[in-house]
Short mmCIF file of C-alpha atoms in Angstrom, two decimals:
data_model
loop_
_atom_site.label_atom_id
_atom_site.label_comp_id
_atom_site.label_asym_id
_atom_site.label_seq_id
_atom_site.Cartn_x
_atom_site.Cartn_y
_atom_site.Cartn_z
CA MET A 1 27.19 22.26 14.09
CA GLY A 2 26.48 24.41 11.03
CA TYR A 3 26.09 23.38 7.40
CA ASP A 4 26.34 25.16 4.07
CA VAL A 5 23.12 24.28 2.26
CA ALA A 6 22.46 24.25 -1.47
CA VAL A 7 18.93 23.59 -2.73
CA ALA A 8 18.29 22.21 -6.21
CA ALA A 9 14.84 23.35 -7.38
CA ASN A 10 12.93 24.71 -10.35
CA ALA A 11 13.58 28.34 -11.26
CA ALA A 12 10.30 29.56 -9.72
CA TYR A 13 11.67 28.73 -6.27
CA ALA A 14 15.02 30.50 -6.64
CA PRO A 15 13.96 33.64 -4.71
CA LEU A 16 12.63 31.53 -1.85
CA VAL A 17 15.87 29.55 -1.64
CA THR A 18 18.18 32.55 -1.70
CA ALA A 19 16.00 34.50 0.75
CA ALA A 20 16.48 31.63 3.20
CA GLY A 21 20.25 32.09 2.97
CA CYS A 22 20.86 28.95 0.89
CA GLU A 23 22.70 28.51 -2.37
CA TYR A 24 20.38 27.96 -5.33
CA ARG A 25 21.15 25.31 -7.95
CA GLU A 26 18.71 25.05 -10.83
CA LEU A 27 16.65 22.02 -11.74
CA PRO A 28 15.39 22.55 -15.30
CA GLY A 29 11.69 22.12 -15.99
CA ASP A 30 8.43 23.39 -14.58
CA MET A 31 5.82 21.27 -12.80
CA SER A 32 3.19 24.01 -12.58
CA HIS A 33 1.46 22.92 -15.80
CA LEU A 34 1.40 19.28 -14.67
CA VAL A 35 -1.43 19.84 -12.21
CA SER A 36 -4.23 17.90 -13.85
CA PRO A 37 -4.81 16.38 -17.28
CA ALA A 38 -8.41 17.69 -17.29
CA ALA A 39 -10.39 20.84 -16.48
CA PRO A 40 -12.18 21.22 -13.11
CA GLY A 41 -15.26 19.04 -12.87
CA GLU A 42 -14.16 16.81 -15.76
CA LYS A 43 -12.56 13.38 -15.90
CA ALA A 44 -9.43 12.85 -17.96
CA THR A 45 -9.67 10.88 -21.19
CA GLY A 46 -7.22 8.16 -22.17
CA GLY A 47 -5.49 10.62 -24.48
CA ASP A 48 -5.26 13.19 -21.70
CA LEU A 49 -3.62 10.67 -19.38
CA ARG A 50 -1.12 9.50 -22.01
CA ARG A 51 -0.09 13.08 -22.74
CA TYR A 52 0.16 13.80 -19.02
CA MET A 53 2.39 10.79 -18.34
CA ARG A 54 4.61 11.66 -21.31
CA GLU A 55 5.08 15.22 -20.04
CA LEU A 56 5.70 13.94 -16.51
CA GLY A 57 8.36 11.57 -17.83
CA ASP A 58 10.02 14.43 -19.70
CA TYR A 59 10.03 16.51 -16.52
CA MET A 60 11.61 13.68 -14.51
CA ASP A 61 14.33 13.30 -17.13
CA LEU A 62 15.20 16.99 -16.87
CA ALA A 63 15.15 16.77 -13.08
CA ALA A 64 17.55 13.82 -13.09
CA THR A 65 20.00 15.73 -15.30
CA GLY A 66 19.68 18.76 -13.02
CA THR A 67 20.24 16.67 -9.90
CA LEU A 68 23.51 15.34 -11.29
CA ALA A 69 24.66 18.83 -12.27
CA ALA A 70 23.74 20.19 -8.83
CA ALA A 71 25.76 17.47 -7.11
CA GLU A 72 28.73 18.03 -9.42
CA ALA A 73 28.91 21.58 -8.06
CA GLY A 74 29.89 20.01 -4.73
CA THR A 75 28.15 18.04 -1.99
CA ASP A 76 28.91 16.06 1.16
CA VAL A 77 25.38 14.79 1.87
CA ILE A 78 22.32 14.58 -0.38
CA LEU A 79 18.76 14.94 0.90
CA ALA A 80 16.40 13.34 -1.63
CA ASN A 81 12.68 13.90 -1.90
CA ALA A 82 10.13 11.18 -2.60
CA ILE A 83 10.17 11.54 -6.41
CA ALA A 84 13.94 11.83 -6.87
CA PRO A 85 15.30 8.27 -6.63
CA TYR A 86 18.06 9.21 -9.08
CA ALA A 87 19.55 11.28 -6.24
CA TYR A 88 20.53 8.00 -4.58
CA ASP A 89 22.29 6.90 -7.77
CA VAL A 90 24.22 10.18 -7.83
CA ALA A 91 25.15 9.75 -4.15
CA GLU A 92 26.35 6.21 -4.82
CA ALA A 93 28.61 7.40 -7.64
CA PHE A 94 29.99 10.29 -5.60
CA GLY A 95 30.50 8.16 -2.50
CA VAL A 96 28.45 10.43 -0.23
CA PRO A 97 25.56 9.61 2.13
CA ALA A 98 21.96 10.11 0.97
CA ILE A 99 19.02 10.68 3.29
CA GLY A 100 15.38 10.63 2.25
CA ALA A 101 13.48 13.84 2.98
CA HIS A 102 9.81 13.20 2.27
CA LEU A 103 6.69 15.32 2.65
CA GLN A 104 4.35 12.35 2.24
CA PRO A 105 4.33 8.72 3.41
CA ILE A 106 5.30 6.45 0.51
CA GLU A 107 6.52 3.38 2.41
CA PRO A 108 4.13 0.44 1.81
CA SER A 109 2.07 0.16 4.99
CA ARG A 110 -1.09 -1.35 6.39
CA ALA A 111 -2.05 2.10 7.71
CA TYR A 112 -2.81 3.85 4.40
CA PRO A 113 -3.33 3.21 0.68
CA PRO A 114 -0.54 4.18 -1.76
CA VAL A 115 -0.59 7.98 -2.09
CA THR A 116 0.46 7.72 -5.76
CA LEU A 117 -3.02 6.43 -6.57
CA GLY A 118 -4.50 9.84 -5.82
CA SER A 119 -7.13 8.31 -3.55
CA ALA A 120 -7.54 8.27 0.22
CA ARG A 121 -9.90 5.28 0.24
CA SER A 122 -8.47 2.57 2.46
CA LEU A 123 -8.32 -0.96 1.07
CA GLY A 124 -8.00 -2.48 4.53
CA SER A 125 -4.74 -3.31 6.26
CA VAL A 126 -3.87 -6.23 3.98
CA GLY A 127 -4.95 -4.49 0.80
CA ASN A 128 -3.10 -1.29 1.64
CA LYS A 129 0.19 -3.08 2.28
CA LEU A 130 -0.15 -5.42 -0.71
CA LEU A 131 -1.01 -2.73 -3.22
CA GLY A 132 1.65 -0.42 -1.79
CA SER A 133 4.27 -3.12 -2.25
CA LEU A 134 3.10 -3.87 -5.81
CA ILE A 135 3.21 -0.21 -6.81
CA SER A 136 6.62 0.27 -5.21
CA ALA A 137 7.94 -2.64 -7.28
CA GLY A 138 6.18 -1.54 -10.48
CA LYS A 139 7.08 0.92 -13.21
CA ALA A 140 7.33 4.64 -12.44
CA PRO A 141 8.04 7.82 -14.49
CA TYR A 142 11.48 8.18 -12.89
CA ASP A 143 12.70 4.66 -13.73
CA ALA A 144 14.16 5.55 -17.13
CA PRO A 145 15.94 8.69 -15.83
CA SER A 146 17.44 6.65 -12.98
CA ALA A 147 18.69 4.02 -15.41
CA ARG A 148 20.18 6.70 -17.66
CA ILE A 149 21.96 8.40 -14.76
CA ARG A 150 23.44 5.08 -13.60
CA GLN A 151 24.72 4.42 -17.11
CA MET A 152 26.22 7.92 -17.37
CA LEU A 153 28.02 7.45 -14.05
CA CYS A 154 29.28 3.96 -14.98
CA LEU A 155 27.35 2.34 -12.15
CA PRO A 156 26.24 -1.30 -12.36
CA LYS A 157 22.86 -1.75 -14.01
CA LYS A 158 20.21 -1.87 -11.29
CA ALA A 159 16.47 -1.31 -11.39
CA ARG A 160 15.05 1.50 -9.29
CA SER A 161 12.76 -0.97 -7.51
CA ALA A 162 15.76 -3.15 -6.62
CA SER A 163 17.53 -0.10 -5.17
CA ASP A 164 14.41 0.68 -3.11
CA ARG A 165 14.41 -2.85 -1.70
CA ALA A 166 18.10 -2.66 -0.86
CA ARG A 167 17.62 0.59 1.06
CA ARG A 168 14.75 -0.93 3.03
CA LYS A 169 16.85 -3.99 3.86
CA ALA A 170 19.68 -1.72 5.00
CA ASN A 171 17.22 0.35 7.06
CA SER A 172 18.40 3.51 5.30
CA PRO A 173 17.21 6.74 6.93
CA VAL A 174 14.19 8.64 5.64
CA LEU A 175 13.03 11.84 7.33
CA HIS A 176 9.35 12.71 7.04
CA GLY A 177 8.57 16.42 7.38
CA PHE A 178 5.07 16.15 8.78
CA SER A 179 3.51 15.92 12.20
CA PRO A 180 2.43 12.86 14.18
CA THR A 181 -0.39 15.07 15.46
CA ILE A 182 -1.79 15.14 11.93
CA PHE A 183 -0.79 11.60 10.94
CA PRO A 184 0.30 9.18 13.68
CA ARG A 185 3.38 7.11 12.95
CA PRO A 186 2.31 3.73 11.49
CA VAL A 187 3.18 0.81 13.73
CA ASP A 188 4.59 -1.21 10.81
CA TRP A 189 7.19 1.38 9.80
CA ARG A 190 10.80 0.27 10.12
CA SER A 191 13.03 2.09 12.61
CA GLY A 192 14.90 4.05 9.92
CA LEU A 193 11.74 5.97 9.03
CA THR A 194 11.58 9.09 11.20
CA MET A 195 8.61 11.41 11.54
CA THR A 196 10.20 14.71 12.46
CA GLY A 197 7.31 17.15 12.55
CA TYR A 198 6.78 19.92 10.01
CA TRP A 199 9.62 21.92 8.50
CA TRP A 200 8.62 25.57 8.67
CA SER A 201 10.26 28.34 6.70
CA ASP A 202 10.92 31.79 8.15
CA VAL A 203 9.43 34.97 6.77
CA GLU A 204 12.07 36.78 4.73
CA PRO A 205 13.73 39.49 6.87
CA GLY A 206 12.42 42.88 5.91
CA TRP A 207 9.46 41.46 3.99
CA GLN A 208 6.45 43.77 3.89
CA ALA A 209 2.95 43.00 2.70
CA PRO A 210 1.67 44.94 -0.32
CA ALA A 211 -0.17 48.06 0.83
CA GLU A 212 -3.28 47.21 -1.20
CA LEU A 213 -3.52 43.82 0.51
CA VAL A 214 -3.14 45.34 3.98
CA GLU A 215 -5.88 47.86 3.13
CA PHE A 216 -8.15 45.12 1.81
CA LEU A 217 -7.76 43.03 4.97
CA ALA A 218 -8.55 46.03 7.17
CA ASP A 219 -11.56 47.08 5.14
CA GLY A 220 -13.99 44.32 6.13
CA PRO A 221 -14.51 40.94 7.78
CA PRO A 222 -11.84 38.25 7.42
CA PRO A 223 -11.87 36.93 3.84
CA VAL A 224 -11.42 33.42 2.49
CA PHE A 225 -8.17 32.49 0.76
CA ILE A 226 -8.52 30.61 -2.54
CA GLY A 227 -5.30 29.49 -4.19
CA PHE A 228 -3.56 26.56 -5.82
CA GLY A 229 0.10 27.46 -5.58
CA SER A 230 1.95 28.20 -8.81
CA SER A 231 -0.58 26.28 -10.89
CA ALA A 232 -3.52 27.74 -12.77
CA ALA A 233 -5.97 25.12 -11.57
CA LEU A 234 -8.87 27.62 -11.40
CA ASP A 235 -9.40 30.86 -13.28
CA ALA A 236 -10.47 34.14 -11.69
CA ASP A 237 -14.09 33.91 -12.82
CA PHE A 238 -14.48 30.47 -11.24
CA MET A 239 -13.02 31.68 -7.93
CA LEU A 240 -15.08 34.87 -7.91
CA ASP A 241 -18.30 33.02 -8.68
CA ALA A 242 -17.71 30.58 -5.81
CA ALA A 243 -16.90 33.40 -3.38
CA HIS A 244 -19.98 35.39 -4.48
CA ARG A 245 -22.26 32.36 -4.05
CA ALA A 246 -20.82 31.79 -0.55
CA GLY A 247 -21.22 35.47 0.34
CA VAL A 248 -17.61 35.92 1.43
CA ARG A 249 -14.77 38.28 0.68
CA ALA A 250 -11.84 36.55 -0.99
CA VAL A 251 -8.08 36.70 -1.46
CA LEU A 252 -7.24 34.98 -4.75
CA GLN A 253 -3.81 33.58 -5.53
CA GLY A 254 -2.67 32.34 -8.92
CA VAL A 255 -4.72 34.87 -10.92
CA GLN A 256 -4.21 38.52 -11.77
CA GLY A 257 -6.17 41.72 -12.21
CA VAL A 258 -8.76 41.35 -9.43
CA ALA A 259 -9.22 44.37 -7.18
CA GLY A 260 -12.33 45.52 -5.34
CA PRO A 261 -14.09 45.67 -1.98
CA ASP A 262 -14.99 41.96 -2.06
CA ALA A 263 -11.97 40.32 -3.71
CA ILE A 264 -8.30 40.93 -4.44
CA SER A 265 -5.70 38.91 -6.34
CA ILE A 266 -2.20 38.49 -4.95
CA GLY A 267 1.16 37.11 -5.93
CA ALA A 268 3.58 35.33 -3.58
CA VAL A 269 2.71 36.11 0.04
CA PRO A 270 4.02 34.08 3.02
CA HIS A 271 1.30 31.75 4.18
CA GLU A 272 2.41 32.08 7.79
CA TRP A 273 1.57 35.80 7.60
CA LEU A 274 -1.58 35.60 5.49
CA PHE A 275 -3.45 32.46 6.58
CA PRO A 276 -4.06 33.41 10.25
CA GLN A 277 -5.96 36.46 8.99
CA MET A 278 -8.39 34.37 6.93
CA ALA A 279 -11.83 33.04 7.81
CA ALA A 280 -10.92 29.83 5.97
CA VAL A 281 -8.43 28.63 3.35
CA VAL A 282 -9.28 26.85 0.09
CA HIS A 283 -6.48 24.93 -1.63
CA HIS A 284 -5.47 21.64 -3.25
CA ALA A 285 -4.25 20.12 0.05
CA GLY A 286 -0.69 19.67 -1.11
CA ALA A 287 1.63 18.76 1.75
CA GLY A 288 3.08 22.24 2.31
CA THR A 289 -0.10 24.27 1.87
CA ALA A 290 -2.11 21.84 4.00
CA ALA A 291 0.48 22.19 6.76
CA ALA A 292 0.37 25.99 6.52
CA GLY A 293 -3.41 26.00 6.86
CA LEU A 294 -3.29 23.73 9.89
CA ARG A 295 -0.60 25.87 11.49
CA ALA A 296 -2.73 29.00 10.98
CA GLY A 297 -5.62 27.58 13.01
CA VAL A 298 -8.37 28.32 10.48
CA PRO A 299 -10.76 25.88 8.75
CA THR A 300 -9.66 24.26 5.50
CA VAL A 301 -11.63 23.52 2.33
CA SER A 302 -9.66 20.93 0.37
CA VAL A 303 -9.90 20.54 -3.40
CA PRO A 304 -7.47 17.65 -4.01
CA ILE A 305 -6.26 17.06 -7.54
CA TYR A 306 -3.67 14.26 -7.56
CA THR A 307 -1.12 12.04 -5.76
CA ASP A 308 -0.88 12.81 -2.02
CA GLN A 309 -3.44 15.63 -1.99
CA PRO A 310 -6.48 13.37 -1.36
CA PHE A 311 -4.53 11.80 1.52
CA TRP A 312 -3.90 15.13 3.28
CA ALA A 313 -7.41 16.35 2.50
CA ALA A 314 -8.85 13.26 4.16
CA ARG A 315 -6.59 13.73 7.19
CA ILE A 316 -7.79 17.32 7.67
CA THR A 317 -11.42 16.23 7.47
CA SER A 318 -10.94 13.25 9.79
CA LEU A 319 -9.37 15.56 12.38
CA GLY A 320 -12.32 17.96 12.20
CA GLY A 321 -10.36 20.81 10.59
CA GLY A 322 -12.80 21.35 7.74
CA PRO A 323 -15.71 19.95 5.73
CA GLN A 324 -15.56 17.02 3.33
CA PRO A 325 -13.11 17.57 0.45
CA VAL A 326 -14.41 18.60 -2.96
CA PRO A 327 -12.41 16.50 -5.47
CA TYR A 328 -11.16 18.56 -8.40
CA LYS A 329 -12.70 16.17 -10.92
CA GLU A 330 -16.12 16.79 -9.30
CA LEU A 331 -15.66 20.51 -8.77
CA THR A 332 -18.33 23.08 -9.57
CA THR A 333 -18.77 26.62 -8.29
CA GLU A 334 -21.88 25.48 -6.44
CA ARG A 335 -20.08 22.67 -4.62
CA LEU A 336 -17.13 24.88 -3.76
CA ALA A 337 -19.42 27.64 -2.47
CA ASP A 338 -21.30 25.16 -0.30
CA ALA A 339 -18.04 23.87 1.22
CA ILE A 340 -16.87 27.43 1.90
CA THR A 341 -20.17 28.19 3.62
CA GLN A 342 -19.82 25.10 5.79
CA ALA A 343 -16.24 26.02 6.73
CA THR A 344 -17.05 29.60 7.67
CA THR A 345 -20.33 29.02 9.52
CA THR A 346 -19.60 25.84 11.51
CA PRO A 347 -18.02 26.84 14.86
CA ALA A 348 -16.69 23.33 15.46
CA TYR A 349 -14.34 23.59 12.47
CA ALA A 350 -12.82 26.83 13.72
CA ALA A 351 -12.47 25.50 17.27
CA ARG A 352 -10.79 22.29 16.14
CA ALA A 353 -8.48 24.19 13.76
CA ARG A 354 -7.29 26.37 16.64
CA GLN A 355 -6.72 23.30 18.80
CA LEU A 356 -4.64 21.58 16.11
CA ALA A 357 -2.58 24.74 15.59
CA ALA A 358 -1.83 24.92 19.31
CA MET A 359 -0.60 21.32 19.27
CA LEU A 360 1.61 21.92 16.22
CA ALA A 361 3.14 24.97 17.93
CA THR A 362 4.73 22.67 20.54
CA GLU A 363 6.61 20.58 17.96
CA ASP A 364 10.13 21.02 16.61
CA GLY A 365 10.84 19.39 13.26
CA THR A 366 14.43 20.59 12.93
CA THR A 367 16.20 18.69 15.70
CA PRO A 368 15.70 15.23 14.09
CA VAL A 369 17.12 16.59 10.83
CA ALA A 370 20.23 17.90 12.59
CA THR A 371 20.62 14.53 14.31
CA ALA A 372 20.44 12.71 10.97
CA LEU A 373 23.00 15.05 9.41
CA ARG A 374 25.41 14.50 12.30
CA ALA A 375 25.06 10.76 11.81
CA ALA A 376 25.71 11.14 8.08
CA ALA A 377 28.76 13.29 8.78
CA LYS A 378 30.33 10.41 10.74
CA GLN A 379 30.11 8.26 7.58
CA MET A 380 32.22 10.68 5.54
#
């Protein structure tokens, strides 16, 4: 069974969506500047946090409007990520099925603390479940957008938290695009929560690496990747200083104008092509980048900033795939250099990373998604 797929995303992801053969529908806004309310190594002030939450709320409001517009262009089934509860309101109004498609575990559970706290410290089985339930029922930046969308669509007034509870009671399906090898399925999850395995993208047909990058990789020992996605979490001088202190060559993403025998800056390059050629990868441990590093079979240095990143960073460390994370709010060039040195000179990290990659290579995350879509199709 085949499906026509449209992906609603911020404009920065349009080339990725169309290269995958999907229709692109724009979500207004840009999350790249919402990385952290403070500079590396510094803690956010009260004013910083208030500004950050205001900007996050504004982004969510734009995303809710964009979600409605994307659905109005035509849809039979909606897949909703973990921070798009308004997608369920849109699906309700349009009379189509909605399936959760999450890259992090957000269901209250005894197995982990709430990922929205930005901390991986367990509170114990009772504390984890209790606090997870309280946060799920509490206020969130997407509550007001959800309420506005329901009003626009003439739906009965209903709090986002009440909708969450109703979906749990109905055992509504949620697909989780991560591997049980990396995070075993919690025993207290309801049956509607499926852990599918990772969702990998394909390299764009005909894609070729920049010649200068190919030459750099061939001109010395494997370098270390340092990058934080589309965000500007670290500047070039910070990255270069850390690489110099660690005595490694480096590929830097998210900065420009670096070219030399020991370091080069790059734009968008498929992780599945680049990461296996690295000695180690340094990143914020976001769900997708963390998965790409694990798949590549090289050690990871995690610099978590917010939300689920500390969770994935802790999982990588607990599995032996890299040294202890260096939290962004405690980050210095010295600490980052020390972690890079540990990652590149400890054979056990490399061996375990290869073992984890071999295990991930046996998994197929797409079949459970196809099964869920077939089930949704029967409801239409």
